[in-house]
Amino acid sequence: MGKENLLEVRRLKKYFSTAAGQLHAVDDVSFEIAKGETLGVVGESGCGKSTLGRAVLRLHEPTSGEVLFDGKNILDYGKAEMKALKRDMQLIFQDPFSSLNPRMTVSQSIALPLTIQGVYKKKEKEALNKKVREMMDLVGLAQRFVNSYPHELDGGRRQRIGIARALALNPRFIVCDEPVSALDVSIQAQILNLMQDLQRDMGLTYMFITHDLSVVKHLADKIMVMYLGMVVEHCDVKQLFAKPLHPYTKALLSAIPVPDPDVEMDRIILKGEISSPIDPKPGCRFAGRCIYATEACHGKDIPLTETEPGHYTACIRVKEIN
Ligand SMILES: Nc1ncnc2c1ncn2[C@@H]1O[C@H](COP(=O)(O)OP(=O)(O)O)[C@@H](O)[C@H]1O
Ligand code: SF4
Ligand SMILES: [Mg+2]
């Protein structure tokens, strides 16, 4: 029996109107995330990861498609229902510095969602302070920082505020948008461990966005690889690392340094131009950089198909080249 899905996204599109035409930032993306699991979303900068995360939360209004949360399409929700849904769905940003108000102390920042949502009334100051201190303990932020300002803290501690703020309302689903990409490598591991512990203890479901595949190797259950707004490969994390099938995923994986010098890995250097996401022509969007590209790769879109059980790829030559 499969696990129950918390989130189901169907044929989601987000186009931006630009002077040059329609920019297809997210183009017909479908996936689901089971309760308590993590979907890793990977791909190069500009491939649409953040737009997808924001469209799922309706921070960008999707152009079309469906976002089912607990089986209900939230794109049909009105204002009041969306406000209530904020308790369940949250976002952790790459750089909390830009999302934190520089004039707010740690305690004010963590308290903000709790007061906006009316969890605590004005006169319940003491209870609110207690909750803020509990949240600081939960994310490993020492109490001595309670009245500090963001600029007085290092990146790791700032990200702990971002996490505390996202968790304050006890959500069930969190979009984590490159939450460790701005941090030193040593601090990255601490924050990733914290996020894993919190997931286990609070039963959280994550959509974890990163340009760095190695970050999600130990964290994700499933991985979705994006290229220019579309999904090119989608499967279990173990399948992806053991046997990547799409030429683009192979190139991404080959760029990860291998710690064991006895393991030989041919590095695939991607050449050629990334094509434009503005009014893209039909055909494989990776064709301009793909060493296996042939005539047949152009002209019509390449659908995501189940190449092996549970392993989906969008490449018409996948059988020949693997
Ligand atoms: N508000 C916006 N208006 C117009 N284009 C945007 C906007 N936000 C993102 N884009 C474009 O959408 C594409 C995907 O961007 P983004 O989702 O930020 O990618 P990623 O997070 O993978 O780096 C890019 O081409 C980017 O320039
Ligand atoms: S469809 Fe063609 S261009 Fe696209 S990844 Fe496969 S071989 Fe390369
Ligand atoms: Mg991004």
Short mmCIF file of C-alpha atoms and ligand atoms in Angstrom, two decimals:
data_model
loop_
_atom_site.label_atom_id
_atom_site.label_comp_id
_atom_site.label_asym_id
_atom_site.label_seq_id
_atom_site.Cartn_x
_atom_site.Cartn_y
_atom_site.Cartn_z
CA MET A 1 0.00 0.00 0.00
CA GLY A 2 1.34 3.39 -0.95
CA LYS A 3 1.37 6.22 1.52
CA GLU A 4 -1.36 8.85 1.48
CA ASN A 5 -0.54 11.98 -0.51
CA LEU A 6 -0.59 15.35 1.21
CA LEU A 7 0.00 17.33 -1.97
CA GLU A 8 -0.94 16.58 -5.56
CA VAL A 9 0.02 19.00 -8.31
CA ARG A 10 -1.57 18.52 -11.71
CA ARG A 11 -0.43 20.10 -14.98
CA LEU A 12 0.70 23.28 -13.25
CA LYS A 13 1.78 26.19 -15.42
CA LYS A 14 3.13 29.58 -14.49
CA TYR A 15 3.83 31.94 -17.37
CA PHE A 16 5.08 35.49 -16.92
CA SER A 17 4.17 38.10 -19.50
CA THR A 18 7.30 39.94 -20.63
CA ALA A 19 7.96 42.49 -23.35
CA ALA A 20 9.53 39.71 -25.45
CA GLY A 21 6.62 37.28 -24.99
CA GLN A 22 5.30 34.66 -22.59
CA LEU A 23 8.02 33.32 -20.29
CA HIS A 24 7.24 29.67 -19.52
CA ALA A 25 8.75 29.51 -16.02
CA VAL A 26 6.78 26.38 -15.03
CA ASP A 27 5.35 24.40 -17.92
CA ASP A 28 2.94 21.55 -17.29
CA VAL A 29 4.40 20.11 -14.11
CA SER A 30 2.69 17.26 -12.21
CA PHE A 31 3.79 15.46 -9.06
CA GLU A 32 2.65 14.33 -5.65
CA ILE A 33 4.23 14.25 -2.19
CA ALA A 34 3.21 11.63 0.37
CA LYS A 35 2.63 12.63 3.99
CA GLY A 36 5.89 12.90 5.93
CA GLU A 37 8.05 12.57 2.81
CA THR A 38 10.43 14.91 1.01
CA LEU A 39 10.43 15.68 -2.68
CA GLY A 40 13.75 17.14 -3.85
CA VAL A 41 13.41 19.58 -6.77
CA VAL A 42 16.71 20.12 -8.56
CA GLY A 43 18.04 21.88 -11.65
CA GLU A 44 20.19 24.82 -12.67
CA SER A 45 19.47 28.38 -11.72
CA GLY A 46 16.57 29.78 -13.75
CA CYS A 47 14.88 26.43 -14.49
CA GLY A 48 11.76 27.41 -12.52
CA LYS A 49 12.26 25.81 -9.09
CA SER A 50 11.38 28.90 -7.01
CA THR A 51 8.48 29.78 -9.29
CA LEU A 52 7.13 26.24 -8.88
CA GLY A 53 7.46 26.42 -5.08
CA ARG A 54 5.72 29.78 -4.98
CA ALA A 55 2.99 28.72 -7.41
CA VAL A 56 2.21 25.73 -5.18
CA LEU A 57 1.75 28.14 -2.25
CA ARG A 58 -0.09 30.65 -4.51
CA LEU A 59 2.52 33.30 -3.77
CA HIS A 60 2.62 33.38 -7.57
CA GLU A 61 -0.86 32.81 -8.95
CA PRO A 62 -0.61 29.81 -11.32
CA THR A 63 -1.58 30.32 -14.97
CA SER A 64 -3.39 26.96 -15.01
CA GLY A 65 -3.43 23.55 -13.38
CA GLU A 66 -4.45 22.19 -9.99
CA VAL A 67 -2.86 22.15 -6.54
CA LEU A 68 -4.61 19.60 -4.34
CA PHE A 69 -3.84 19.81 -0.63
CA ASP A 70 -5.57 17.12 1.40
CA GLY A 71 -7.47 16.33 -1.82
CA LYS A 72 -8.91 19.86 -2.25
CA ASN A 73 -7.90 22.19 -5.06
CA ILE A 74 -6.57 25.28 -3.25
CA LEU A 75 -6.69 27.32 -6.48
CA ASP A 76 -10.46 27.49 -5.88
CA TYR A 77 -9.99 28.92 -2.37
CA GLY A 78 -11.09 32.43 -1.47
CA LYS A 79 -9.11 34.89 0.67
CA ALA A 80 -10.29 33.63 4.05
CA GLU A 81 -9.60 29.99 3.17
CA MET A 82 -6.12 30.91 1.89
CA LYS A 83 -5.34 32.78 5.12
CA ALA A 84 -6.37 29.73 7.16
CA LEU A 85 -4.28 27.50 4.86
CA LYS A 86 -1.16 29.54 5.76
CA ARG A 87 -1.15 27.66 9.04
CA ASP A 88 -0.63 24.43 7.10
CA MET A 89 1.67 25.54 4.27
CA GLN A 90 4.83 27.55 4.83
CA LEU A 91 8.00 28.67 3.04
CA ILE A 92 11.62 28.71 4.18
CA PHE A 93 13.74 31.06 2.08
CA GLN A 94 17.30 30.80 0.83
CA ASP A 95 18.36 33.99 2.50
CA PRO A 96 16.32 34.80 5.59
CA PHE A 97 18.18 38.11 5.74
CA SER A 98 16.07 39.37 2.86
CA SER A 99 12.83 38.02 4.32
CA LEU A 100 13.44 39.21 7.90
CA ASN A 101 12.61 42.77 8.83
CA PRO A 102 15.96 44.32 9.84
CA ARG A 103 14.23 46.41 12.51
CA MET A 104 12.62 43.44 14.22
CA THR A 105 14.29 41.46 16.98
CA VAL A 106 14.42 37.68 16.95
CA SER A 107 11.42 37.46 19.25
CA GLN A 108 9.40 39.95 17.21
CA SER A 109 10.14 38.05 13.98
CA ILE A 110 9.10 34.70 15.42
CA ALA A 111 6.00 36.22 17.05
CA LEU A 112 4.80 37.88 13.84
CA PRO A 113 2.99 34.92 12.18
CA LEU A 114 1.42 34.03 15.53
CA THR A 115 -0.10 37.46 15.96
CA ILE A 116 -1.09 37.88 12.30
CA GLN A 117 -2.98 34.60 12.46
CA GLY A 118 -4.59 35.61 15.78
CA VAL A 119 -3.20 32.62 17.68
CA TYR A 120 -2.38 35.00 20.52
CA LYS A 121 -4.34 38.15 21.40
CA LYS A 122 -2.67 41.44 22.35
CA LYS A 123 -3.12 40.88 26.08
CA GLU A 124 -1.63 37.38 25.96
CA LYS A 125 1.93 38.72 25.94
CA GLU A 126 3.30 36.26 28.43
CA ALA A 127 1.96 33.21 26.61
CA LEU A 128 3.35 34.58 23.34
CA ASN A 129 6.79 35.15 24.87
CA LYS A 130 6.75 31.62 26.20
CA LYS A 131 5.87 30.27 22.75
CA VAL A 132 8.69 32.31 21.15
CA ARG A 133 11.19 30.88 23.63
CA GLU A 134 9.92 27.37 22.95
CA MET A 135 10.40 27.92 19.22
CA MET A 136 13.96 29.18 19.83
CA ASP A 137 14.71 26.00 21.81
CA LEU A 138 13.16 23.88 19.08
CA VAL A 139 15.49 25.26 16.39
CA GLY A 140 18.57 25.43 18.64
CA LEU A 141 18.78 29.20 18.91
CA ALA A 142 20.24 30.26 22.28
CA GLN A 143 17.93 32.38 24.44
CA ARG A 144 20.57 35.11 24.72
CA PHE A 145 19.69 36.13 21.14
CA VAL A 146 16.04 36.82 21.93
CA ASN A 147 16.48 40.60 21.56
CA SER A 148 19.12 40.51 18.80
CA TYR A 149 18.61 41.98 15.35
CA PRO A 150 19.22 39.97 12.14
CA HIS A 151 22.45 41.83 11.28
CA GLU A 152 23.91 40.82 14.65
CA LEU A 153 23.61 37.11 13.82
CA ASP A 154 25.52 34.80 11.46
CA GLY A 155 23.85 33.09 8.48
CA GLY A 156 23.19 29.82 10.32
CA ARG A 157 21.44 31.57 13.22
CA ARG A 158 19.43 33.71 10.82
CA GLN A 159 18.26 30.58 9.04
CA ARG A 160 17.24 29.14 12.42
CA ILE A 161 14.96 32.20 12.84
CA GLY A 162 13.54 31.57 9.36
CA ILE A 163 12.81 27.96 10.32
CA ALA A 164 11.32 28.92 13.70
CA ARG A 165 9.06 31.43 12.01
CA ALA A 166 7.92 28.90 9.42
CA LEU A 167 7.20 26.32 12.13
CA ALA A 168 5.51 28.63 14.64
CA LEU A 169 2.03 27.87 13.31
CA ASN A 170 2.65 24.13 13.38
CA PRO A 171 2.34 23.61 9.60
CA ARG A 172 2.19 20.27 7.83
CA PHE A 173 3.85 21.21 4.54
CA ILE A 174 6.92 23.37 3.93
CA VAL A 175 8.50 24.55 0.71
CA CYS A 176 12.21 24.88 1.48
CA ASP A 177 13.75 27.09 -1.22
CA GLU A 178 17.54 26.58 -1.19
CA PRO A 179 17.57 26.87 2.61
CA VAL A 180 21.29 26.09 2.95
CA SER A 181 22.70 27.47 -0.31
CA ALA A 182 23.83 30.75 1.27
CA LEU A 183 25.55 29.03 4.20
CA ASP A 184 29.12 27.79 4.80
CA VAL A 185 29.45 24.06 4.17
CA SER A 186 30.02 23.27 7.88
CA ILE A 187 26.85 25.12 8.86
CA GLN A 188 24.88 23.56 5.99
CA ALA A 189 25.14 20.14 7.63
CA GLN A 190 23.86 21.49 10.98
CA ILE A 191 20.83 23.08 9.38
CA LEU A 192 20.08 20.01 7.25
CA ASN A 193 20.28 17.80 10.36
CA LEU A 194 17.95 20.18 12.21
CA MET A 195 15.46 20.08 9.35
CA GLN A 196 15.58 16.29 9.28
CA ASP A 197 15.02 16.05 13.05
CA LEU A 198 12.10 18.48 12.85
CA GLN A 199 10.57 16.52 9.99
CA ARG A 200 10.71 13.31 11.99
CA ASP A 201 9.44 14.86 15.24
CA MET A 202 6.67 16.98 13.74
CA GLY A 203 5.68 14.71 10.83
CA LEU A 204 6.46 17.43 8.28
CA THR A 205 6.22 17.06 4.52
CA TYR A 206 8.88 18.93 2.53
CA MET A 207 9.31 20.17 -0.99
CA PHE A 208 13.05 20.80 -0.91
CA ILE A 209 14.40 22.99 -3.71
CA THR A 210 18.11 23.08 -4.49
CA HIS A 211 20.49 23.54 -7.43
CA ASP A 212 22.89 21.16 -5.64
CA LEU A 213 21.97 17.48 -5.99
CA SER A 214 24.34 16.42 -3.20
CA VAL A 215 22.28 18.42 -0.67
CA VAL A 216 19.16 16.31 -1.21
CA LYS A 217 20.87 12.92 -1.54
CA HIS A 218 20.36 12.05 2.13
CA LEU A 219 17.25 14.10 2.71
CA ALA A 220 14.82 13.39 -0.12
CA ASP A 221 12.64 10.36 -0.75
CA LYS A 222 11.94 11.31 -4.35
CA ILE A 223 13.65 13.64 -6.78
CA MET A 224 12.29 15.70 -9.63
CA VAL A 225 14.82 17.16 -12.08
CA MET A 226 13.72 20.31 -13.89
CA TYR A 227 15.01 21.85 -17.09
CA LEU A 228 13.62 25.11 -18.48
CA GLY A 229 10.30 24.87 -16.68
CA MET A 230 9.68 21.17 -17.39
CA VAL A 231 10.35 17.95 -15.51
CA VAL A 232 12.89 15.74 -17.30
CA GLU A 233 13.29 12.98 -14.71
CA HIS A 234 11.31 11.93 -11.62
CA CYS A 235 11.90 8.88 -9.41
CA ASP A 236 13.07 7.62 -6.01
CA VAL A 237 16.26 9.26 -4.81
CA LYS A 238 18.02 5.87 -4.74
CA GLN A 239 17.07 5.13 -8.35
CA LEU A 240 18.29 8.52 -9.46
CA PHE A 241 21.72 8.22 -7.88
CA ALA A 242 22.12 4.54 -8.84
CA LYS A 243 20.95 4.86 -12.42
CA PRO A 244 20.16 8.29 -13.81
CA LEU A 245 18.50 7.89 -17.21
CA HIS A 246 18.12 11.37 -18.69
CA PRO A 247 21.19 12.93 -20.36
CA TYR A 248 20.71 16.13 -18.36
CA THR A 249 20.56 14.31 -15.01
CA LYS A 250 23.68 12.35 -15.97
CA ALA A 251 25.51 15.61 -16.57
CA LEU A 252 24.31 17.08 -13.26
CA LEU A 253 25.40 13.96 -11.35
CA SER A 254 28.77 13.84 -13.02
CA ALA A 255 29.48 17.34 -11.70
CA ILE A 256 29.29 16.19 -8.05
CA PRO A 257 32.78 15.57 -6.67
CA VAL A 258 33.27 11.94 -5.66
CA PRO A 259 35.11 11.57 -2.32
CA ASP A 260 36.46 8.10 -3.14
CA PRO A 261 39.46 8.40 -5.52
CA ASP A 262 39.01 4.76 -6.65
CA VAL A 263 35.61 5.56 -8.10
CA GLU A 264 36.01 6.83 -11.59
CA MET A 265 33.33 9.05 -12.99
CA ASP A 266 33.47 10.66 -16.36
CA ARG A 267 32.62 14.27 -16.03
CA ILE A 268 30.14 15.44 -18.62
CA ILE A 269 30.62 19.07 -19.53
CA LEU A 270 27.48 20.66 -20.91
CA LYS A 271 28.14 22.65 -24.05
CA GLY A 272 25.85 24.74 -26.16
CA GLU A 273 23.37 27.44 -25.37
CA ILE A 274 20.52 27.15 -22.91
CA SER A 275 17.50 27.89 -25.05
CA SER A 276 15.12 30.69 -24.15
CA PRO A 277 12.13 30.09 -21.87
CA ILE A 278 10.24 32.80 -23.78
CA ASP A 279 7.68 31.29 -26.19
CA PRO A 280 9.73 28.05 -26.44
CA LYS A 281 9.50 26.06 -29.65
CA PRO A 282 8.10 22.52 -29.43
CA GLY A 283 10.69 19.78 -28.98
CA CYS A 284 13.09 18.73 -26.26
CA ARG A 285 14.24 21.87 -24.46
CA PHE A 286 17.57 20.25 -23.68
CA ALA A 287 18.34 19.46 -27.35
CA GLY A 288 20.71 22.40 -27.82
CA ARG A 289 23.06 20.96 -25.19
CA CYS A 290 22.44 17.23 -25.57
CA ILE A 291 25.18 15.06 -27.06
CA TYR A 292 22.56 12.51 -28.13
CA ALA A 293 20.24 14.95 -29.90
CA THR A 294 18.92 13.94 -33.33
CA GLU A 295 16.40 15.36 -35.76
CA ALA A 296 13.56 13.53 -33.96
CA CYS A 297 14.23 15.47 -30.74
CA HIS A 298 12.98 18.66 -32.38
CA GLY A 299 9.51 19.54 -33.55
CA LYS A 300 7.25 18.01 -30.93
CA ASP A 301 7.24 18.04 -27.13
CA ILE A 302 8.69 15.01 -25.37
CA PRO A 303 6.28 13.72 -22.69
CA LEU A 304 7.43 12.36 -19.34
CA THR A 305 6.99 8.57 -19.56
CA GLU A 306 7.50 5.66 -17.19
CA THR A 307 10.75 4.23 -18.55
CA GLU A 308 11.25 1.73 -15.73
CA PRO A 309 8.81 0.98 -12.87
CA GLY A 310 8.37 4.21 -10.91
CA HIS A 311 11.07 5.94 -12.98
CA TYR A 312 9.86 8.70 -15.30
CA THR A 313 11.95 10.40 -17.98
CA ALA A 314 11.34 12.82 -20.83
CA CYS A 315 13.74 11.61 -23.52
CA ILE A 316 12.85 9.76 -26.72
CA ARG A 317 16.27 8.06 -26.89
CA VAL A 318 16.32 6.91 -23.27
CA LYS A 319 16.31 3.17 -24.18
CA GLU A 320 19.15 3.44 -26.73
CA ILE A 321 21.51 5.51 -24.61
CA ASN A 322 21.20 3.60 -21.33
N1 LIG B 1 8.41 37.79 -11.39
C1 LIG B 1 8.95 37.34 -12.54
N2 LIG B 1 8.70 37.97 -13.70
C2 LIG B 1 9.21 37.53 -14.88
N3 LIG B 1 10.02 36.45 -14.98
C3 LIG B 1 10.31 35.78 -13.83
C4 LIG B 1 9.80 36.19 -12.56
N4 LIG B 1 10.27 35.33 -11.62
C5 LIG B 1 11.04 34.43 -12.27
N5 LIG B 1 11.07 34.71 -13.60
C6 LIG B 1 11.76 33.91 -14.65
O1 LIG B 1 11.27 32.59 -14.54
C7 LIG B 1 12.31 31.67 -14.79
C8 LIG B 1 12.44 30.75 -13.61
O2 LIG B 1 12.95 31.48 -12.49
P1 LIG B 1 13.08 30.85 -11.04
O3 LIG B 1 11.83 30.17 -10.70
O4 LIG B 1 13.55 31.91 -10.13
O5 LIG B 1 14.24 29.75 -11.26
P2 LIG B 1 15.15 29.01 -10.18
O6 LIG B 1 14.53 29.16 -8.84
O7 LIG B 1 15.20 27.60 -10.67
O8 LIG B 1 16.50 29.64 -10.26
C9 LIG B 1 13.56 32.48 -15.09
O9 LIG B 1 13.67 32.60 -16.48
C10 LIG B 1 13.25 33.81 -14.44
O10 LIG B 1 13.93 34.86 -15.09
S1 SF4 B 2 14.99 13.84 -26.31
FE1 SF4 B 2 16.81 14.02 -27.59
S2 SF4 B 2 17.71 16.03 -27.07
FE2 SF4 B 2 16.25 15.49 -25.48
S3 SF4 B 2 17.47 14.53 -23.91
FE3 SF4 B 2 16.69 12.88 -25.20
S4 SF4 B 2 18.28 12.56 -26.77
FE4 SF4 B 2 18.71 14.53 -25.78
MG MG B 3 15.37 29.94 -7.06
#
